[in-house]
Amino acid sequence: MSYEIWIIIVASLVGITCGVIGCFLILRKLAMLADAISHTVLLGIVLAFLISQSMNGIYMLIGAAIVGLFTAMLIQFLNHKGIQEDASIGVVFTFFFAIGVILITVFADSVHLDVDHALMGEIAFVPFDMVEIGFLPPLPKAFIMLLSILILNIILMMLFYKELKITSFDPALAAAIGIPVMFIHYLLMGMVSVSTVASFDSVGAILVVAMLIAPGASAYLLTNKLSHMLCLSAFFGVLAAISGYYVATWIDSSISGSMAMMSGVLFALVFIFSPTKGLLGKKMNHKRFRSESTAP
Amino acid sequence: MEQIGQMLLAANTQWVLIGTLLLGLASGILGSFALLRKQSLIGDAVAHAALPGICIGFMLTGERSLIILLIGATVTGLLAAYCIQYIASASILKEDTAICLILSTFFGVGIVLLTKVQQMPSGNKSGLDSFIFGQAAGMVSSDVKLMAGAAALLLMVTIIFFKEFKLITFDAEFAKGLGLPVSALNFLFMTLLVAVVVIGIQAVGVILMAALLITPAISARYWTNSLSKMVIISGIFGAISGVIGTLISSLDRGIPTGPFIVVTATIIFFISILFAPARGIITLKIKRRMTNQKLLREQGQVK
C-alpha cells in the first residue's frame, strides 16, 4: 500500500484507540491524570531502553505501563496524605518528566530517542518501519502495535463494560454492590498507559493528550448515552486524524501537531453548533421556550 | 570546585542567577495563591498555550526579540485561561477536562507553528525550541535583565495587593460584601499568574513551568498554616530551586535548565512531606511512638 494510506490508517487507529479510552477519562474526571500519565510515559520508555538496550516495542510497553501505573498510585498516595488532587498531579508528573528529559540528555549518545521525537512523534516515518509476520505482507510496526492495543482495549471493555459504566457514573453504588472499584480504576489507568505508548511513536507524548480528551469532550456535548458517546468519540478521533493529515500536507507542517489542532477545531465546532448542549443550540432552545411561554 | 568558582564570577552567570532567583521567588509566591485557589493546573495550561504565542510573535517580526515573543505568549496564555473558564462555566464539561483540552490543542497549534518557523530562513537559528525545555544558560544579558525586572515588578504588585488577594482567596463572598471589586481582582491575579508563567518559560520551558508554581507552594504548605508565612517559605523554596537548577545546568552547554530546577524543587518537596515539623510523615511517626512510650511509662507507674 502507498505511503500516504499507511499514515492515514495509523493516524486513524490512534484516533480510535485514544478516543474510546478518553470517554471514560472525561466521565470519571480523570482528564488531568491522563495528562500526567502521558507525560510520565516518557520516563518509562527511556528506562526501558536503558535497561533492555533495545527499541523493542514490547519492552517499551512494559516500561510505560509500569511507570504509568506507578504515577497513578503515587498521585493517589499523595492525595490520600492530604494533598489536594491538582497539586499532587502537578508535582508527580513534572518530576517524572524532568527525570526523563535529564536521562535523555545525559545518555544522548546511547539513546536513540530525541526530545523532539518524544514531543511530536514521527508519524511520517511510520511507513518505513515495516516488519513481516508469517504469511502476511509487510506491515508497519506502529500499525501492528496500535491494532493489537486497540483489540486488547476493546476486549477488556467488553468484558468489563458494565463495571466501567457503573464505576464511572456512581462509584458509591458500585462499591456497595461489590464491584472492585480500585481494580477497575487501575485497569483503566493501565489501558491509558499502553494506549499512550502505542500512540507515542506516531504523535508524541504530549499531543496524545489532545487525541485522548478532545474527541471524547466533543462526543460528550452531543449525546447522553455512553455507547453512543464511545462511537462518536472514535468517529471524531478518526476525523481529527484524517483532517489533521491533510491540513499538515497542505501547509507543510508537523502532522501530529495539526492532528491535535484539528481535534481542537472539531471541538470548537461542536461546542458552538451542538443541537442540545452547544452555544447556538442553547440559545435557540431558550428562544423557543420563551416564545412558547409567552404564546397565549 | 574551581570550575564552579570561576563560573560564579562570570558576569553573565551572575545575572542569570539573579534572574532565576527572582523568578523562583515570584512564582513561589503567586503559586501559593494559585494553589489555595485550586488554579495551579491553569498555570500548566497557560504555559503550554504560550508556545503558539511565541511562534506568532516570531513570525510577525521575523526576529528573536524577547519582548515581542513574551507579548505573544501573554496574549495566547490569557486567551487559554479565558477559554478554560468559559468552557467550564458554559458547558457540562468539568474544569479538568477543559484544562486538558485547551492545554493539548493549543500546544498542538504551537507545534504546527514551530515547524513553520523552523522552515523560515531566519527561523532555523532562532532557538525557539529552547523554549520547550528552557535554557537559562543561553540567555543573553538583556533577556535576563528583562526577566529579572519583570519578576521584581510582579513581586511588588503582589505585595501591594496581598491583603486583597488573601481575602478573595479565602472568602470571596465576604470580599464582595466589603465592596471590593472581586472580578477585577480575579482578573488581575490571572494576569499576574500568566505573566509569571510567561517570563519563566525561557528559563524553565513551557512543559515544566507548572512545577515552579505548584511544587514550592505545596512544600511550603507543610511547614505552616499562615498564609503570609507560606508565601514567604514558598518564595524561598522557589528561589533555591531556581538557583541550584541554573548552577547545575550551566556546568555544561546543552543541558536544559528546567528539568534540574524541577528536580531540585521536588527534592525539597520530599524533604517537606517527610520531615516537616507538624505534618511530616516521619515526624508524625516519631511523635506517635514517643506518645506511645510515654503512655506505657505512665501506665507502668500507675500499676
Coordinates of C-alpha atoms in Angstrom, one line a residue:
Chain A
M1 CA 0.0 0.0 0.0
S2 CA 1.1 3.5 -0.6
Y3 CA 2.9 5.7 1.9
E4 CA 0.1 8.1 2.4
I5 CA -2.5 5.5 3.1
W6 CA -0.4 3.9 5.8
I7 CA 0.0 7.2 7.6
I8 CA -3.8 7.8 7.4
I9 CA -4.5 4.3 8.7
V10 CA -2.1 4.6 11.6
A11 CA -3.3 8.1 12.5
S12 CA -6.9 6.9 12.5
L13 CA -6.0 4.0 14.7
V14 CA -4.5 6.5 17.2
G15 CA -7.8 8.4 16.9
I16 CA -10.0 5.4 17.7
T17 CA -7.8 3.9 20.4
C18 CA -7.4 7.2 22.3
G19 CA -10.9 8.5 21.6
V20 CA -12.6 5.5 23.1
I21 CA -10.5 5.4 26.3
G22 CA -10.8 9.2 26.6
C23 CA -14.6 9.0 27.1
F24 CA -14.1 7.2 30.4
L25 CA -11.4 9.6 31.5
I26 CA -13.8 12.5 31.0
L27 CA -16.7 10.9 32.7
R28 CA -14.6 9.9 35.7
K29 CA -13.0 13.4 35.9
L30 CA -9.6 11.9 35.3
A31 CA -8.5 14.0 32.4
M32 CA -5.6 15.6 34.2
L33 CA -4.5 12.2 35.5
A34 CA -4.3 11.1 31.8
D35 CA -2.3 14.2 31.0
A36 CA 0.1 13.3 33.8
I37 CA 0.4 9.7 32.6
S38 CA 1.1 10.7 29.1
H39 CA 4.0 12.9 30.3
T40 CA 5.5 10.2 32.6
V41 CA 5.3 7.5 30.0
L42 CA 8.4 9.2 28.6
L43 CA 10.3 8.2 31.7
G44 CA 9.1 4.6 31.3
I45 CA 10.2 4.5 27.7
V46 CA 13.7 5.9 28.5
L47 CA 14.1 3.5 31.4
A48 CA 13.0 0.5 29.3
F49 CA 15.5 1.5 26.7
L50 CA 18.4 1.9 29.2
I51 CA 17.7 -1.4 30.8
S52 CA 17.0 -3.5 27.7
Q53 CA 19.2 -1.6 25.3
S54 CA 16.8 -2.1 22.5
M55 CA 14.0 -0.3 20.8
N56 CA 11.7 -3.3 21.0
G57 CA 8.1 -2.3 21.4
I58 CA 7.3 -4.9 24.0
Y59 CA 9.9 -3.5 26.5
M60 CA 8.6 0.0 25.9
L61 CA 5.1 -1.1 26.5
I62 CA 6.0 -2.8 29.8
G63 CA 8.1 0.1 31.0
A64 CA 5.4 2.6 30.2
A65 CA 2.7 0.6 31.8
I66 CA 4.7 0.2 35.0
V67 CA 5.6 3.9 35.2
G68 CA 2.1 4.9 34.2
L69 CA 0.6 2.8 37.0
F70 CA 3.2 4.0 39.4
T71 CA 2.3 7.6 38.5
A72 CA -1.4 6.8 39.2
M73 CA -0.5 5.2 42.5
L74 CA 1.8 7.9 43.7
I75 CA -0.8 10.6 42.9
Q76 CA -3.4 8.5 44.8
F77 CA -0.9 8.2 47.7
L78 CA -0.2 11.9 48.0
N79 CA -3.8 12.6 47.7
H80 CA -4.5 10.2 50.5
K81 CA -1.9 12.0 52.6
G82 CA -4.0 15.2 52.4
I83 CA -2.5 17.0 49.4
Q84 CA -5.2 18.4 47.1
E85 CA -5.5 16.5 43.8
D86 CA -4.4 19.1 41.3
A87 CA -1.2 19.7 43.3
S88 CA -0.3 16.0 43.6
I89 CA -0.8 15.6 39.9
G90 CA 1.3 18.6 39.2
V91 CA 4.2 17.6 41.5
V92 CA 4.4 14.0 40.3
F93 CA 4.2 14.4 36.5
T94 CA 6.6 17.3 36.3
F95 CA 9.1 15.4 38.5
F96 CA 9.0 12.2 36.4
F97 CA 9.0 14.1 33.1
A98 CA 12.0 16.2 34.3
I99 CA 13.9 13.0 35.1
G100 CA 13.0 11.5 31.7
V101 CA 14.3 14.6 30.0
I102 CA 17.5 14.6 32.1
L103 CA 18.1 10.9 31.3
I104 CA 17.6 11.6 27.6
T105 CA 20.2 14.4 27.6
V106 CA 22.7 12.6 29.8
F107 CA 22.6 9.4 27.7
A108 CA 22.0 11.3 24.5
D109 CA 24.7 9.3 22.7
S110 CA 23.4 5.9 23.5
V111 CA 19.6 6.6 23.4
H112 CA 18.1 6.5 20.0
L113 CA 15.4 8.9 21.2
D114 CA 15.5 12.6 20.9
V115 CA 13.4 15.0 22.7
D116 CA 11.6 16.2 19.6
H117 CA 10.6 12.7 18.8
A118 CA 9.1 12.4 22.3
L119 CA 7.2 15.6 21.9
M120 CA 5.9 15.3 18.4
G121 CA 6.2 11.7 17.4
E122 CA 7.3 10.7 13.9
I123 CA 4.3 9.6 12.1
A124 CA 5.9 10.5 8.8
F125 CA 8.4 7.7 9.3
V126 CA 5.9 5.0 10.2
P127 CA 5.6 3.5 6.7
F128 CA 9.4 3.0 6.6
D129 CA 9.5 0.8 9.6
M130 CA 7.9 -2.4 8.2
V131 CA 8.0 -5.9 9.7
E132 CA 6.9 -9.2 8.2
I133 CA 4.9 -11.6 10.3
G134 CA 4.2 -15.1 9.0
F135 CA 2.4 -15.2 5.6
L136 CA 1.2 -11.5 5.9
P137 CA 2.6 -8.9 3.6
P138 CA 5.0 -6.4 5.3
L139 CA 3.1 -4.1 7.7
P140 CA 4.3 -1.0 9.6
K141 CA 5.3 -1.8 13.2
A142 CA 3.2 1.0 14.5
F143 CA 0.2 -0.4 12.8
I144 CA 0.6 -3.8 14.4
M145 CA 1.2 -2.3 17.8
L146 CA -1.8 0.0 17.6
L147 CA -4.1 -2.6 16.3
S148 CA -3.2 -5.1 19.0
I149 CA -3.6 -2.5 21.7
L150 CA -7.0 -1.5 20.2
I151 CA -8.2 -5.1 20.1
L152 CA -6.9 -5.6 23.7
N153 CA -8.8 -2.4 24.8
I154 CA -12.0 -3.5 23.1
I155 CA -11.8 -7.0 24.7
L156 CA -11.3 -5.5 28.1
M157 CA -14.0 -3.0 27.6
M158 CA -16.5 -5.6 26.5
L159 CA -15.6 -7.8 29.5
F160 CA -15.9 -5.0 32.0
Y161 CA -18.4 -2.8 30.2
K162 CA -20.9 -2.9 33.0
E163 CA -18.3 -2.4 35.7
L164 CA -16.7 0.5 33.9
K165 CA -20.1 2.1 33.3
I166 CA -21.3 1.8 36.9
T167 CA -18.0 2.9 38.5
S168 CA -17.9 5.9 36.2
F169 CA -21.3 7.2 37.0
D170 CA -21.9 6.1 40.6
P171 CA -18.8 4.8 42.4
A172 CA -20.6 4.6 45.7
L173 CA -23.2 2.3 44.3
A174 CA -20.5 0.2 42.5
A175 CA -18.7 -0.3 45.8
A176 CA -21.9 -1.1 47.6
I177 CA -22.8 -3.9 45.1
G178 CA -19.3 -5.4 45.4
I179 CA -17.6 -4.2 42.2
P180 CA -13.8 -3.9 42.8
V181 CA -13.7 -0.1 42.2
M182 CA -9.9 0.3 42.7
F183 CA -9.2 -2.7 40.4
I184 CA -11.3 -1.1 37.6
H185 CA -9.5 2.2 38.2
Y186 CA -6.1 0.8 37.8
L187 CA -7.2 -1.3 34.9
L188 CA -8.3 1.8 33.1
M189 CA -5.0 3.6 34.1
G190 CA -3.1 0.6 32.6
M191 CA -5.1 0.9 29.4
V192 CA -4.4 4.6 29.3
S193 CA -0.6 3.9 29.7
V194 CA -0.4 1.3 27.0
S195 CA -2.6 3.3 24.6
T196 CA -0.3 6.2 25.2
V197 CA 2.8 4.2 24.4
A198 CA 1.3 2.7 21.3
S199 CA 0.5 6.2 20.1
F200 CA 3.7 7.6 21.3
D201 CA 5.8 6.8 18.2
S202 CA 3.2 8.4 16.0
V203 CA 2.0 11.5 17.8
G204 CA 4.4 12.0 20.7
A205 CA 3.8 12.1 24.5
I206 CA 2.1 15.5 24.8
L207 CA -0.1 15.7 21.7
V208 CA -1.6 12.3 22.6
V209 CA -3.5 14.2 25.3
A210 CA -5.3 16.0 22.6
M211 CA -6.3 12.8 21.0
L212 CA -7.4 11.4 24.3
I213 CA -9.5 14.3 25.5
A214 CA -10.8 16.3 22.6
P215 CA -12.8 13.6 20.7
G216 CA -14.4 12.5 24.0
A217 CA -15.3 16.0 25.0
S218 CA -16.9 16.7 21.6
A219 CA -18.9 13.5 21.8
Y220 CA -20.0 14.3 25.4
L221 CA -21.6 17.5 24.1
L222 CA -23.7 15.6 21.5
T223 CA -25.2 12.6 23.4
N224 CA -26.2 11.4 26.9
K225 CA -25.8 7.7 26.2
L226 CA -22.4 6.0 26.9
S227 CA -22.4 3.6 24.0
H228 CA -23.2 6.5 21.6
M229 CA -20.5 8.6 23.2
L230 CA -17.9 5.9 22.6
C231 CA -18.8 5.5 18.9
L232 CA -19.0 9.3 18.3
S233 CA -15.7 9.8 20.1
A234 CA -14.0 7.2 17.9
F235 CA -15.5 8.9 14.9
F236 CA -14.2 12.3 16.0
G237 CA -10.8 10.8 16.6
V238 CA -10.6 9.4 13.1
L239 CA -11.9 12.7 11.7
A240 CA -9.3 14.7 13.5
A241 CA -6.6 12.3 12.3
I242 CA -7.6 12.4 8.7
S243 CA -8.3 16.2 8.5
G244 CA -5.1 16.8 10.5
Y245 CA -3.1 14.8 8.0
Y246 CA -4.5 16.8 5.0
V247 CA -4.0 20.1 6.7
A248 CA -0.4 19.2 7.6
T249 CA 0.4 18.3 4.0
W250 CA -1.4 21.4 2.7
I251 CA 0.5 23.8 4.9
D252 CA 3.6 21.6 5.1
S253 CA 4.0 21.2 8.9
S254 CA 4.0 18.7 11.7
I255 CA 1.4 16.0 11.2
S256 CA 0.8 15.2 14.9
G257 CA 0.6 18.9 15.7
S258 CA -2.0 19.5 13.2
M259 CA -4.0 16.4 14.3
A260 CA -4.1 17.9 17.8
M261 CA -5.1 21.3 16.3
M262 CA -7.9 19.8 14.2
S263 CA -9.2 17.9 17.2
G264 CA -9.5 21.3 18.9
V265 CA -11.2 22.8 15.8
L266 CA -13.7 20.0 15.8
F267 CA -14.4 20.5 19.4
A268 CA -14.9 24.2 18.9
L269 CA -17.4 23.5 16.1
V270 CA -19.3 21.1 18.3
F271 CA -19.2 23.5 21.2
I272 CA -20.9 26.1 19.1
F273 CA -23.3 24.1 17.0
S274 CA -24.3 21.1 19.1
P275 CA -28.1 21.0 18.9
T276 CA -28.7 20.3 22.6
K277 CA -25.6 21.4 24.5
G278 CA -23.9 23.9 22.1
L279 CA -24.0 27.7 22.4
L280 CA -26.3 28.2 19.5
G281 CA -28.5 25.2 20.4
K282 CA -28.9 26.5 24.0
K283 CA -29.8 30.0 22.7
M284 CA -32.4 28.5 20.3
N285 CA -33.9 26.4 23.0
H286 CA -34.1 29.4 25.2
K287 CA -35.9 31.4 22.5
R288 CA -38.3 28.6 21.7
F289 CA -39.0 28.3 25.4
R290 CA -39.7 32.0 25.8
S291 CA -41.9 32.2 22.7
E292 CA -43.9 29.2 23.9
S293 CA -44.3 30.5 27.3
T294 CA -45.4 33.9 26.1
A295 CA -47.8 32.5 23.5
P296 CA -51.4 32.7 24.5
Chain B
M1 CA 35.1 23.4 42.8
E2 CA 37.3 25.7 40.9
Q3 CA 35.2 25.5 37.9
I4 CA 32.1 26.5 39.9
G5 CA 34.0 29.3 41.4
Q6 CA 35.0 30.7 38.0
M7 CA 31.5 30.3 36.8
L8 CA 30.1 32.3 39.7
L9 CA 32.5 35.1 38.8
A10 CA 31.3 35.3 35.2
A11 CA 29.1 38.4 34.9
N12 CA 26.5 36.6 32.7
T13 CA 26.1 33.7 35.1
Q14 CA 25.6 36.2 38.0
W15 CA 22.8 37.9 36.0
V16 CA 21.2 34.5 35.1
L17 CA 21.4 33.5 38.8
I18 CA 19.7 36.7 39.9
G19 CA 17.1 36.2 37.2
T20 CA 16.2 32.7 38.2
L21 CA 16.3 33.6 41.9
L22 CA 13.7 36.4 41.3
L23 CA 11.7 34.2 39.1
G24 CA 11.6 31.4 41.7
L25 CA 10.6 33.9 44.3
A26 CA 7.8 35.4 42.2
S27 CA 6.4 32.0 41.0
G28 CA 6.6 30.6 44.5
I29 CA 4.6 33.5 45.9
L30 CA 2.0 33.6 43.1
G31 CA 1.9 29.8 43.1
S32 CA 0.8 29.8 46.8
F33 CA -2.2 31.8 45.9
A34 CA -2.9 29.7 42.8
L35 CA -2.6 26.5 44.9
L36 CA -5.1 27.7 47.5
R37 CA -7.5 28.9 44.8
K38 CA -7.1 25.5 43.1
Q39 CA -5.9 27.1 40.0
S40 CA -2.4 25.7 39.7
L41 CA -3.1 23.5 36.8
I42 CA -4.4 26.5 34.9
G43 CA -0.8 27.7 35.1
D44 CA 0.2 24.5 33.4
A45 CA -2.3 25.1 30.6
V46 CA -1.1 28.7 30.3
A47 CA 2.5 27.6 30.0
H48 CA 1.7 25.2 27.2
A49 CA -0.5 27.7 25.5
A50 CA 2.3 30.2 25.4
L51 CA 4.1 28.3 22.7
P52 CA 1.8 29.4 19.8
G53 CA 2.1 33.0 21.0
I54 CA 5.8 32.8 21.0
C55 CA 5.8 31.4 17.4
I56 CA 3.3 34.0 16.2
G57 CA 5.4 36.8 17.8
F58 CA 8.4 35.5 15.9
M59 CA 6.6 35.1 12.6
L60 CA 5.2 38.6 12.7
T61 CA 8.5 40.3 13.4
G62 CA 10.9 37.8 11.9
E63 CA 13.5 38.3 14.7
R64 CA 14.0 37.0 18.1
S65 CA 13.1 40.0 20.2
L66 CA 12.2 38.7 23.6
I67 CA 9.7 41.4 24.4
I68 CA 7.7 40.6 21.3
L69 CA 7.8 36.9 22.0
L70 CA 6.6 37.5 25.6
I71 CA 3.8 39.7 24.5
G72 CA 2.6 37.0 22.1
A73 CA 2.9 34.4 24.9
T74 CA 0.9 36.6 27.2
V75 CA -1.9 37.1 24.6
T76 CA -2.3 33.3 23.9
G77 CA -1.8 32.5 27.6
L78 CA -4.6 34.8 28.7
L79 CA -6.8 33.5 25.8
A80 CA -6.2 30.0 27.1
A81 CA -7.1 30.9 30.6
Y82 CA -10.3 32.6 29.4
C83 CA -11.3 29.6 27.2
I84 CA -10.9 27.2 30.1
Q85 CA -13.1 29.3 32.4
Y86 CA -15.6 29.8 29.6
I87 CA -15.8 26.1 28.7
A88 CA -16.1 25.1 32.3
S89 CA -18.9 27.6 33.0
A90 CA -20.9 27.4 29.8
S91 CA -20.9 23.6 29.2
I92 CA -21.3 20.3 31.1
L93 CA -17.6 19.7 30.8
K94 CA -15.7 19.9 34.1
E95 CA -12.7 22.2 34.6
D96 CA -10.1 19.5 34.5
T97 CA -11.4 18.3 31.0
A98 CA -11.4 21.9 29.9
I99 CA -7.8 22.5 31.1
C100 CA -6.6 19.3 29.4
L101 CA -8.4 20.1 26.2
I102 CA -7.1 23.7 25.9
L103 CA -3.6 22.7 27.0
S104 CA -3.1 20.0 24.4
T105 CA -4.8 21.7 21.5
F106 CA -3.0 25.0 22.0
F107 CA 0.2 23.0 22.3
G108 CA -0.6 21.3 19.0
V109 CA -1.1 24.6 17.3
G110 CA 2.2 25.7 18.9
I111 CA 4.0 22.6 17.4
V112 CA 2.4 23.3 13.9
L113 CA 3.7 26.9 14.1
L114 CA 7.1 25.9 15.4
T115 CA 7.6 23.6 12.4
K116 CA 6.6 26.5 10.2
V117 CA 9.1 28.8 12.0
Q118 CA 11.9 26.3 11.5
Q119 CA 11.2 26.3 7.8
M120 CA 11.8 30.1 7.7
P121 CA 15.2 31.1 6.6
S122 CA 15.9 33.1 9.8
G123 CA 13.8 30.7 12.0
N124 CA 16.2 27.8 12.0
K125 CA 18.7 29.6 14.1
S126 CA 16.2 31.3 16.3
G127 CA 16.4 28.7 19.0
L128 CA 12.7 28.9 19.6
D129 CA 12.7 25.2 20.6
S130 CA 14.8 26.1 23.7
F131 CA 11.5 27.5 25.0
I132 CA 10.2 24.0 25.3
F133 CA 12.6 22.8 28.0
G134 CA 14.2 26.1 28.9
Q135 CA 17.8 27.2 28.5
A136 CA 18.7 29.8 31.1
A137 CA 22.4 29.5 30.4
G138 CA 21.8 30.5 26.8
M139 CA 20.1 33.8 27.7
V140 CA 21.8 37.0 26.8
S141 CA 22.1 39.7 29.4
S142 CA 19.3 41.9 28.1
D143 CA 17.0 38.9 28.2
V144 CA 17.9 38.2 31.8
K145 CA 17.5 41.9 32.8
L146 CA 14.1 41.9 31.3
M147 CA 13.2 38.7 33.2
A148 CA 14.6 40.0 36.5
G149 CA 12.9 43.3 36.1
A150 CA 9.5 41.8 35.3
A151 CA 9.8 39.3 38.2
A152 CA 10.6 42.2 40.6
L153 CA 7.6 44.2 39.2
L154 CA 5.3 41.2 39.7
L155 CA 6.6 40.8 43.3
M156 CA 5.8 44.4 44.0
V157 CA 2.3 44.2 42.7
T158 CA 1.6 41.1 44.6
I159 CA 2.9 42.6 47.8
I160 CA 0.7 45.8 47.3
F161 CA -2.4 43.7 46.7
F162 CA -1.5 41.0 49.3
K163 CA -4.5 41.7 51.6
E164 CA -7.0 41.8 48.8
F165 CA -5.7 38.5 47.3
K166 CA -5.8 36.9 50.7
L167 CA -9.4 37.9 51.1
I168 CA -10.6 36.8 47.6
T169 CA -8.8 33.5 48.1
F170 CA -10.4 32.6 51.4
D171 CA -13.7 34.3 51.4
A172 CA -14.8 35.8 48.1
E173 CA -18.3 36.5 49.4
F174 CA -17.1 38.5 52.3
A175 CA -14.8 40.4 50.0
K176 CA -17.8 41.2 47.8
G177 CA -19.7 42.3 50.9
L178 CA -16.9 44.7 51.8
G179 CA -17.3 46.3 48.4
L180 CA -14.0 45.0 46.9
P181 CA -14.0 44.7 43.1
V182 CA -13.8 40.9 43.2
S183 CA -13.9 40.2 39.5
A184 CA -11.3 42.9 38.7
L185 CA -9.1 41.4 41.4
N186 CA -9.6 37.9 39.9
F187 CA -8.6 39.3 36.5
L188 CA -5.6 41.0 38.0
F189 CA -4.5 37.8 39.7
M190 CA -4.9 35.8 36.5
T191 CA -2.9 38.4 34.6
L192 CA -0.1 38.1 37.2
L193 CA -0.2 34.3 37.0
V194 CA 0.0 34.4 33.2
A195 CA 2.9 37.0 33.4
V196 CA 5.0 34.9 35.8
V197 CA 4.5 31.8 33.7
V198 CA 5.4 33.7 30.5
I199 CA 8.6 35.2 31.9
G200 CA 9.6 31.8 33.3
I201 CA 9.3 29.8 30.2
Q202 CA 12.6 31.0 28.8
A203 CA 14.4 29.6 31.8
V204 CA 12.2 26.6 32.7
G205 CA 10.4 25.8 29.5
V206 CA 6.7 25.5 28.6
I207 CA 6.2 21.9 29.8
L208 CA 7.7 22.2 33.2
M209 CA 6.8 25.7 34.2
A210 CA 3.8 24.4 36.1
A211 CA 6.2 22.7 38.6
L212 CA 7.6 26.1 39.7
L213 CA 4.1 27.2 40.6
I214 CA 2.9 24.1 42.3
T215 CA 5.9 22.3 43.9
P216 CA 7.3 25.1 46.1
A217 CA 3.8 26.1 47.2
I218 CA 2.7 22.7 48.2
S219 CA 6.0 22.1 50.0
A220 CA 5.6 25.4 52.0
R221 CA 2.1 24.3 52.9
Y222 CA 3.7 21.6 55.0
W223 CA 5.6 24.0 57.2
T224 CA 2.9 26.5 58.2
N225 CA -0.7 27.3 58.5
S226 CA -0.4 31.0 58.0
L227 CA -0.7 32.5 54.5
S228 CA 1.9 35.1 54.9
K229 CA 4.5 32.6 56.2
M230 CA 3.5 30.1 53.5
V231 CA 4.0 32.7 50.8
I232 CA 7.5 33.6 52.1
I233 CA 8.6 30.0 52.5
S234 CA 7.3 29.1 49.1
G235 CA 9.1 32.0 47.6
I236 CA 12.4 30.9 49.3
F237 CA 11.9 27.3 48.1
G238 CA 11.3 28.6 44.5
A239 CA 14.4 30.8 44.7
I240 CA 16.6 27.9 45.9
S241 CA 15.3 25.6 43.2
G242 CA 15.9 28.3 40.5
V243 CA 19.5 28.9 41.7
I244 CA 20.5 25.3 42.1
G245 CA 18.9 24.2 38.8
T246 CA 20.7 27.0 37.0
L247 CA 24.0 26.2 38.6
I248 CA 23.8 22.5 37.6
S249 CA 22.7 23.3 34.0
S250 CA 25.5 25.9 33.5
L251 CA 28.1 23.2 34.2
D252 CA 27.8 22.1 30.6
R253 CA 26.4 23.6 27.4
G254 CA 23.3 21.9 26.1
I255 CA 21.9 20.8 29.5
P256 CA 18.4 22.1 29.8
T257 CA 17.7 24.2 32.9
G258 CA 14.1 23.4 33.5
P259 CA 14.4 19.7 34.4
F260 CA 17.0 20.4 37.1
I261 CA 15.0 23.3 38.6
V262 CA 12.0 20.9 38.8
V263 CA 14.1 18.0 40.3
T264 CA 15.5 20.4 43.0
A265 CA 12.0 21.7 43.8
T266 CA 10.7 18.1 44.1
I267 CA 13.6 17.0 46.4
I268 CA 12.6 20.0 48.7
F269 CA 9.0 18.7 48.4
F270 CA 10.0 15.2 49.5
I271 CA 12.0 16.6 52.4
S272 CA 9.0 18.6 53.5
I273 CA 6.5 15.8 53.2
L274 CA 8.7 13.5 55.3
F275 CA 10.2 15.8 57.9
A276 CA 8.1 19.0 58.3
P277 CA 7.7 19.6 62.0
A278 CA 3.9 19.5 62.3
R279 CA 2.8 17.2 59.5
G280 CA 5.8 15.3 58.0
I281 CA 5.2 11.6 57.6
I282 CA 8.3 10.6 59.6
T283 CA 7.9 13.4 62.2
L284 CA 4.4 12.1 62.8
K285 CA 5.6 8.5 63.2
I286 CA 8.3 9.6 65.7
K287 CA 5.8 11.7 67.7
R288 CA 3.3 8.8 67.8
R289 CA 6.0 6.5 69.1
M290 CA 7.1 8.9 71.7
T291 CA 3.5 9.4 72.9
N292 CA 3.1 5.6 73.0
Q293 CA 6.2 5.2 75.1
K294 CA 5.1 8.0 77.4
L295 CA 1.7 6.3 77.8
L296 CA 3.3 3.0 78.5
R297 CA 5.6 4.5 81.1
E298 CA 2.8 6.3 82.8
Q299 CA 0.7 3.1 82.9
G300 CA 3.7 1.3 84.4
Q301 CA 3.9 4.0 87.1
V302 CA 0.2 3.7 87.9
K303 CA 0.5 0.0 88.2

